[in-house]
Amino acid sequence: MSTACEDTYAAIQMMITEARHEDAMVALEQWLAENSDHALAHKDLGDLYFLEGKTDQALAHYEKAAQLNPENTDYLKNLADILYSQSDDVERALAIYDKILSIHSDDIDTLMVAGHIRVSLEHFDEAMRNYTRILEIDPSNEDAKHFADRINCHKEVQEASESSPEAVCQHCQALVAQGQLNESIACLERLIQQHPDFALAHNDLGVLYYQRGDKARCVKNYKKATEMDPQNSIFRKNLADFYLIEEGAVEKAMEIYVSVLKDDPEDIDSLMAVGHICTSLKEKDSARTFYERILDIEPWNFDASERIEQLNSD
C-alpha cells in the first residue's frame, strides 16, 4: 500500500475515532470501491453498519473481511457473533467459533459461547467438553462450573425419568438439599409434563414454590395434588396450612383438618392445628380437648403441654 493510501486510510480511522460515523461510512465505501480486497476496511465498515442497526450490510462486510483473511480470529469472531445474535444462524456460527478454537484453544469467551450454543442444540456432551476446557484453563470460573453442573443435573434427571416418576422426585429432593431450588423446580415441571396426573410431583412443586415465595403457584399445585389424591393426608394438610397461615381462611382450613382427623383420629399435626384454631377463636375448652388428646397419644409432647399450661393460666 502506498504512503498516500496509508494516509487516506489513517484519516478515515480518525473519523471513526471522532465518532464521525456518516463521514467514515461514505469514505469507506469510496475506499472499498478502489480497494475491495482490504479486509480491515470491510471490518471497519461492518462495525459502522452494525452501530447503525443495518445488520444485513454489516454481515456482508464481516463476511468479506473473514473471506479475505480467514486466519484473523477478530474477523471470525465478528462474523460468528452477528450470525449467532442477529441472524440466528447458530449452526454456522458454531462452525466459525470452532475454527477460532482450532487457532486459539484457550479462548475462554469463545469456549463459553460455543458451550451455550451446544446446550441450545441439546448437544450436551460436546457442550460439557467446552465447559470442562474452560475449567482446565481457569479452575475458578464460576460460570463454567454452573453450566457444567446444570448439564450433569439434566443427565441425572433424564436417567431418573427413565426409571420412574418417584425416582425423579427423589432426585429433585436431592437437588434441594444441595441448594439447587430452581433446578429442582424445573425438574418437577418437566416431570409433570410427562406425567400430568402424578400427585406427588404437584405437592412437591407446591412446597418448592412456597419456599421461593410464589404463593399463587404454590396453592395451585397443592390443590392439584389433593384433587388427584384426596386420601393423602400430607397433601391435604399442606393445603390446609396454606389456607390458615397465608390466607387466614380459618373455615376452609378447619374443614380439611377435621376431614383428616375423621380418617386418622391420631394425626398429631391436625390435632395441633385445630387446637391452635380453637385457641385463636377463644374456644379454650375445645382447644384443651385437642391438646389433651395429643398428650394421650404422645405424653412427651412438650408443645401440647405448654399450650395447656397457657390455657390454664389465662
Coordinates of N, CA and C in Angstrom, one line a residue, residues 74-231:
D74 N -10.2 -12.1 15.1 CA -11.1 -11.0 15.3 C -12.2 -10.9 14.2
Y75 N -11.8 -11.1 13.0 CA -12.7 -11.0 11.9 C -13.7 -12.2 12.0
L76 N -13.2 -13.4 12.4 CA -14.0 -14.5 12.5 C -15.0 -14.3 13.6
K77 N -14.6 -13.7 14.7 CA -15.5 -13.5 15.9 C -16.6 -12.5 15.5
N78 N -16.2 -11.5 14.8 CA -17.3 -10.5 14.4 C -18.4 -11.2 13.5
L79 N -17.9 -12.1 12.6 CA -18.8 -12.8 11.8 C -19.7 -13.8 12.6
A80 N -19.0 -14.6 13.4 CA -19.8 -15.6 14.2 C -20.7 -14.9 15.2
D81 N -20.3 -13.8 15.8 CA -21.2 -13.1 16.8 C -22.5 -12.6 16.1
I82 N -22.3 -12.0 14.9 CA -23.5 -11.5 14.2 C -24.4 -12.6 13.7
L83 N -23.8 -13.7 13.3 CA -24.6 -14.8 12.8 C -25.4 -15.4 14.0
Y84 N -24.8 -15.4 15.2 CA -25.4 -16.0 16.4 C -26.5 -15.1 16.9
S85 N -26.1 -13.8 17.1 CA -27.0 -12.9 17.8 C -28.1 -12.2 17.0
Q86 N -27.8 -12.1 15.7 CA -28.7 -11.3 14.9 C -29.4 -12.1 13.8
S87 N -28.7 -13.1 13.3 CA -29.2 -13.9 12.1 C -29.8 -15.2 12.6
D88 N -29.5 -15.6 13.8 CA -30.0 -16.9 14.4 C -29.4 -18.1 13.5
D89 N -28.3 -17.9 12.9 CA -27.7 -19.0 12.1 C -26.7 -19.6 13.0
V90 N -27.2 -20.4 14.0 CA -26.4 -20.9 15.1 C -25.4 -22.0 14.6
E91 N -25.9 -22.8 13.7 CA -25.0 -23.9 13.2 C -23.8 -23.3 12.5
R92 N -24.0 -22.3 11.7 CA -22.8 -21.7 11.0 C -21.9 -21.0 12.0
A93 N -22.6 -20.2 12.9 CA -21.8 -19.5 13.9 C -21.0 -20.5 14.7
L94 N -21.5 -21.6 15.1 CA -20.8 -22.6 15.9 C -19.6 -23.1 15.1
A95 N -19.8 -23.4 13.8 CA -18.6 -23.8 13.0 C -17.5 -22.8 13.0
I96 N -17.9 -21.5 13.0 CA -16.8 -20.5 13.0 C -16.2 -20.4 14.3
Y97 N -17.0 -20.5 15.4 CA -16.4 -20.5 16.7 C -15.4 -21.6 16.9
D98 N -15.8 -22.8 16.4 CA -14.9 -24.0 16.4 C -13.6 -23.7 15.7
K99 N -13.7 -23.0 14.5 CA -12.5 -22.7 13.8 C -11.6 -21.7 14.6
I100 N -12.2 -20.8 15.3 CA -11.4 -19.9 16.2 C -10.7 -20.7 17.2
L101 N -11.4 -21.7 17.8 CA -10.8 -22.5 18.8 C -9.7 -23.4 18.3
S102 N -9.8 -23.8 17.0 CA -8.7 -24.5 16.4 C -7.4 -23.7 16.3
I103 N -7.6 -22.4 16.3 CA -6.4 -21.5 16.2 C -6.0 -21.1 17.6
H104 N -7.0 -20.8 18.5 CA -6.7 -20.4 19.9 C -7.6 -21.3 20.8
S105 N -7.0 -22.4 21.2 CA -7.8 -23.4 22.0 C -8.1 -22.9 23.4
D106 N -7.4 -21.9 23.9 CA -7.6 -21.4 25.2 C -8.4 -20.1 25.3
D107 N -9.2 -19.8 24.2 CA -10.0 -18.6 24.2 C -11.3 -18.8 25.0
I108 N -11.3 -18.4 26.3 CA -12.4 -18.7 27.2 C -13.7 -18.1 26.7
D109 N -13.8 -16.9 26.2 CA -15.0 -16.3 25.7 C -15.6 -17.2 24.6
T110 N -14.8 -17.6 23.7 CA -15.3 -18.4 22.6 C -15.7 -19.8 23.0
L111 N -15.0 -20.4 24.0 CA -15.4 -21.7 24.5 C -16.7 -21.6 25.2
M112 N -17.0 -20.4 25.9 CA -18.2 -20.3 26.6 C -19.4 -20.2 25.7
V113 N -19.2 -19.3 24.6 CA -20.3 -19.2 23.7 C -20.6 -20.5 22.9
A114 N -19.5 -21.2 22.6 CA -19.7 -22.5 21.9 C -20.5 -23.4 22.8
G115 N -20.1 -23.4 24.1 CA -20.8 -24.3 25.0 C -22.3 -24.0 25.1
H116 N -22.6 -22.7 25.2 CA -24.0 -22.2 25.2 C -24.8 -22.6 24.0
I117 N -24.2 -22.5 22.8 CA -24.9 -22.9 21.6 C -25.2 -24.4 21.6
R118 N -24.2 -25.1 22.0 CA -24.4 -26.6 22.0 C -25.5 -27.0 23.0
V119 N -25.6 -26.3 24.1 CA -26.7 -26.6 25.0 C -28.0 -26.3 24.4
S120 N -28.1 -25.2 23.6 CA -29.3 -24.8 23.0 C -29.7 -25.8 21.9
L121 N -28.7 -26.5 21.3 CA -28.9 -27.5 20.3 C -29.1 -28.9 20.9
E122 N -29.0 -29.0 22.3 CA -29.1 -30.2 23.1 C -27.9 -31.2 22.7
H123 N -26.8 -30.6 22.4 CA -25.5 -31.4 22.2 C -24.8 -31.3 23.5
F124 N -25.3 -32.0 24.6 CA -24.8 -31.8 25.9 C -23.4 -32.3 26.1
D125 N -23.0 -33.4 25.6 CA -21.7 -34.0 25.7 C -20.6 -33.0 25.2
E126 N -20.9 -32.5 24.0 CA -20.0 -31.5 23.4 C -19.9 -30.2 24.2
A127 N -21.0 -29.8 24.7 CA -21.0 -28.6 25.5 C -20.2 -28.8 26.8
M128 N -20.3 -30.0 27.3 CA -19.6 -30.3 28.6 C -18.1 -30.2 28.3
R129 N -17.7 -30.6 27.1 CA -16.3 -30.6 26.7 C -15.8 -29.1 26.7
N130 N -16.6 -28.2 26.2 CA -16.3 -26.8 26.2 C -16.1 -26.2 27.6
Y131 N -17.1 -26.5 28.4 CA -17.0 -26.0 29.8 C -15.9 -26.6 30.6
T132 N -15.6 -27.9 30.3 CA -14.5 -28.6 31.0 C -13.2 -28.0 30.6
R133 N -13.1 -27.6 29.3 CA -11.8 -27.0 28.8 C -11.6 -25.6 29.5
I134 N -12.7 -24.9 29.7 CA -12.6 -23.6 30.4 C -12.1 -23.8 31.8
L135 N -12.6 -24.8 32.5 CA -12.2 -25.1 33.9 C -10.7 -25.6 34.0
E136 N -10.3 -26.2 32.9 CA -8.8 -26.6 32.8 C -8.0 -25.4 32.8
I137 N -8.4 -24.4 32.0 CA -7.7 -23.1 31.9 C -7.8 -22.2 33.1
D138 N -9.1 -22.2 33.6 CA -9.4 -21.3 34.8 C -10.3 -22.1 35.8
P139 N -9.7 -22.8 36.7 CA -10.5 -23.7 37.6 C -11.5 -22.9 38.5
S140 N -11.3 -21.6 38.6 CA -12.2 -20.8 39.4 C -13.3 -20.2 38.7
N141 N -13.5 -20.5 37.4 CA -14.5 -19.9 36.6 C -15.9 -20.4 37.0
E142 N -16.6 -19.5 37.7 CA -17.9 -19.9 38.3 C -19.0 -20.1 37.2
D143 N -19.0 -19.4 36.1 CA -20.0 -19.6 35.1 C -19.8 -21.0 34.5
A144 N -18.6 -21.4 34.2 CA -18.4 -22.7 33.6 C -18.8 -23.8 34.6
K145 N -18.5 -23.6 35.9 CA -18.9 -24.6 36.9 C -20.5 -24.7 36.9
H146 N -21.1 -23.5 36.9 CA -22.6 -23.5 36.9 C -23.2 -24.3 35.8
F147 N -22.7 -24.0 34.5 CA -23.3 -24.6 33.4 C -22.9 -26.1 33.3
A148 N -21.8 -26.5 33.8 CA -21.4 -27.9 33.8 C -22.3 -28.6 34.8
D149 N -22.6 -28.0 35.9 CA -23.4 -28.6 36.9 C -24.8 -28.8 36.4
R150 N -25.3 -27.8 35.6 CA -26.7 -27.9 35.0 C -26.7 -29.1 34.0
I151 N -25.7 -29.3 33.3 CA -25.7 -30.4 32.3 C -25.7 -31.7 33.1
N152 N -24.9 -31.8 34.1 CA -24.9 -33.0 34.9 C -26.3 -33.3 35.5
C153 N -26.9 -32.2 36.0 CA -28.2 -32.3 36.6 C -29.2 -32.8 35.5
H154 N -29.1 -32.2 34.3 CA -30.0 -32.7 33.2 C -29.9 -34.2 32.9
K155 N -28.6 -34.6 32.9 CA -28.4 -36.0 32.6 C -28.9 -36.9 33.7
E156 N -28.8 -36.4 35.0 CA -29.3 -37.2 36.1 C -30.8 -37.3 36.1
V157 N -31.5 -36.2 35.7 CA -32.9 -36.2 35.6 C -33.4 -37.1 34.5
Q158 N -32.7 -37.1 33.3 CA -33.0 -38.0 32.2 C -32.9 -39.4 32.7
E159 N -31.8 -39.8 33.4 CA -31.6 -41.1 33.8 C -32.7 -41.5 34.8
A160 N -33.0 -40.6 35.7 CA -34.1 -40.9 36.7 C -35.4 -41.1 36.0
S161 N -35.7 -40.2 35.0 CA -37.0 -40.3 34.4 C -37.3 -41.5 33.6
E162 N -36.2 -42.2 33.2 CA -36.3 -43.4 32.5 C -36.7 -44.6 33.4
S163 N -36.5 -44.4 34.7 CA -36.9 -45.4 35.7 C -38.3 -45.3 36.2
S164 N -38.6 -44.2 36.9 CA -39.9 -44.0 37.4 C -40.1 -42.5 37.9
P165 N -41.4 -42.0 37.9 CA -41.6 -40.7 38.4 C -41.2 -40.5 39.9
E166 N -41.3 -41.6 40.7 CA -40.9 -41.5 42.1 C -39.4 -41.2 42.1
A167 N -38.6 -41.8 41.2 CA -37.2 -41.6 41.2 C -36.8 -40.2 40.9
V168 N -37.6 -39.6 40.0 CA -37.4 -38.2 39.6 C -37.6 -37.3 40.9
C169 N -38.7 -37.6 41.6 CA -39.0 -36.8 42.8 C -37.9 -36.9 43.8
Q170 N -37.3 -38.1 44.0 CA -36.2 -38.3 44.9 C -35.0 -37.5 44.5
H171 N -34.8 -37.5 43.2 CA -33.6 -36.7 42.7 C -33.9 -35.2 42.9
C172 N -35.1 -34.8 42.7 CA -35.4 -33.4 42.9 C -35.2 -33.0 44.4
Q173 N -35.5 -33.9 45.3 CA -35.3 -33.6 46.7 C -33.8 -33.5 47.0
A174 N -33.0 -34.3 46.3 CA -31.6 -34.3 46.5 C -31.0 -32.9 46.0
L175 N -31.6 -32.4 44.9 CA -31.2 -31.1 44.4 C -31.5 -30.0 45.4
V176 N -32.6 -30.1 46.0 CA -33.0 -29.1 47.0 C -32.0 -29.1 48.2
A177 N -31.6 -30.3 48.6 CA -30.6 -30.5 49.7 C -29.3 -29.9 49.3
Q178 N -29.0 -29.8 48.0 CA -27.8 -29.2 47.5 C -27.9 -27.7 47.3
G179 N -29.1 -27.2 47.6 CA -29.3 -25.7 47.4 C -29.7 -25.4 46.0
Q180 N -30.1 -26.3 45.2 CA -30.4 -26.1 43.8 C -32.0 -26.0 43.6
L181 N -32.6 -25.0 44.2 CA -34.0 -24.9 44.3 C -34.6 -24.7 42.9
N182 N -34.1 -23.8 42.1 CA -34.6 -23.6 40.7 C -34.5 -24.8 39.8
E183 N -33.3 -25.5 40.0 CA -33.1 -26.7 39.2 C -34.1 -27.8 39.5
S184 N -34.4 -27.9 40.8 CA -35.4 -28.9 41.3 C -36.8 -28.5 40.7
I185 N -37.2 -27.2 40.8 CA -38.5 -26.8 40.2 C -38.6 -27.1 38.8
A186 N -37.5 -26.8 38.0 CA -37.5 -27.1 36.6 C -37.7 -28.6 36.3
C187 N -37.0 -29.4 37.1 CA -37.1 -30.9 37.0 C -38.5 -31.4 37.2
L188 N -39.2 -30.8 38.3 CA -40.5 -31.3 38.6 C -41.5 -30.8 37.5
E189 N -41.3 -29.6 37.0 CA -42.2 -29.1 35.9 C -42.1 -30.0 34.7
R190 N -40.9 -30.5 34.4 CA -40.7 -31.4 33.2 C -41.4 -32.7 33.6
L191 N -41.3 -33.2 34.8 CA -41.9 -34.4 35.2 C -43.5 -34.3 35.0
I192 N -44.0 -33.2 35.4 CA -45.5 -33.0 35.3 C -45.9 -33.0 33.8
Q193 N -45.1 -32.5 33.0 CA -45.4 -32.5 31.5 C -45.5 -33.9 31.1
Q194 N -44.6 -34.8 31.6 CA -44.6 -36.2 31.2 C -45.7 -37.0 31.9
H195 N -45.9 -36.6 33.2 CA -46.9 -37.4 34.0 C -47.8 -36.4 34.7
P196 N -48.8 -35.8 33.9 CA -49.6 -34.7 34.5 C -50.5 -35.1 35.7
D197 N -50.7 -36.4 35.9 CA -51.6 -36.9 37.0 C -50.8 -37.4 38.2
F198 N -49.5 -37.1 38.2 CA -48.6 -37.6 39.3 C -48.7 -36.6 40.5
A199 N -49.6 -37.0 41.5 CA -49.9 -36.0 42.6 C -48.7 -35.6 43.4
L200 N -47.8 -36.5 43.6 CA -46.6 -36.2 44.5 C -45.8 -35.1 43.9
A201 N -45.7 -35.1 42.5 CA -44.9 -34.0 41.9 C -45.6 -32.7 42.1
H202 N -46.9 -32.6 42.0 CA -47.6 -31.4 42.2 C -47.4 -30.9 43.7
N203 N -47.5 -31.8 44.6 CA -47.3 -31.4 46.0 C -45.9 -30.9 46.3
D204 N -44.9 -31.6 45.7 CA -43.5 -31.2 45.9 C -43.3 -29.8 45.3
L205 N -43.9 -29.6 44.1 CA -43.8 -28.3 43.5 C -44.4 -27.2 44.3
G206 N -45.5 -27.5 44.9 CA -46.1 -26.6 45.8 C -45.2 -26.2 47.0
V207 N -44.5 -27.1 47.5 CA -43.6 -26.9 48.6 C -42.5 -26.0 48.1
L208 N -41.9 -26.3 47.0 CA -40.8 -25.5 46.4 C -41.2 -24.1 46.0
Y209 N -42.4 -24.0 45.4 CA -42.8 -22.6 45.1 C -43.1 -21.8 46.4
Y210 N -43.5 -22.4 47.4 CA -43.7 -21.7 48.7 C -42.4 -21.2 49.2
Q211 N -41.4 -22.1 49.1 CA -40.0 -21.7 49.5 C -39.5 -20.5 48.7
R212 N -39.9 -20.5 47.5 CA -39.4 -19.4 46.6 C -40.3 -18.1 46.7
G213 N -41.4 -18.2 47.4 CA -42.2 -17.1 47.7 C -43.3 -16.9 46.6
D214 N -43.5 -17.9 45.7 CA -44.5 -17.8 44.7 C -45.8 -18.5 45.2
K215 N -46.6 -17.8 46.0 CA -47.7 -18.4 46.7 C -48.8 -18.8 45.7
A216 N -49.0 -18.1 44.6 CA -50.1 -18.4 43.7 C -49.8 -19.8 43.1
R217 N -48.6 -20.0 42.6 CA -48.3 -21.4 42.1 C -48.2 -22.4 43.2
C218 N -47.8 -22.0 44.4 CA -47.8 -23.0 45.5 C -49.2 -23.5 45.7
V219 N -50.2 -22.7 45.9 CA -51.6 -23.2 46.3 C -52.2 -23.9 45.1
K220 N -51.8 -23.4 43.9 CA -52.4 -24.1 42.7 C -51.9 -25.6 42.7
N221 N -50.6 -25.8 43.0 CA -50.1 -27.2 43.0 C -50.6 -28.0 44.2
Y222 N -50.8 -27.3 45.3 CA -51.4 -28.0 46.5 C -52.8 -28.5 46.1
K223 N -53.6 -27.7 45.5 CA -54.9 -28.0 45.1 C -54.9 -29.2 44.2
K224 N -54.0 -29.1 43.2 CA -54.0 -30.2 42.2 C -53.6 -31.5 42.8
A225 N -52.7 -31.5 43.7 CA -52.2 -32.7 44.4 C -53.4 -33.3 45.2
T226 N -54.2 -32.5 45.9 CA -55.3 -33.1 46.7 C -56.4 -33.5 45.8
E227 N -56.6 -32.9 44.6 CA -57.6 -33.4 43.7 C -57.3 -34.8 43.2
M228 N -56.0 -35.0 42.9 CA -55.6 -36.2 42.3 C -55.5 -37.4 43.3
D229 N -55.2 -37.0 44.6 CA -55.0 -38.0 45.6 C -55.7 -37.5 46.9
P230 N -57.0 -37.5 46.9 CA -57.8 -36.8 48.0 C -57.6 -37.6 49.4
Q231 N -57.1 -38.8 49.4 CA -56.9 -39.5 50.6 C -55.5 -39.3 51.2

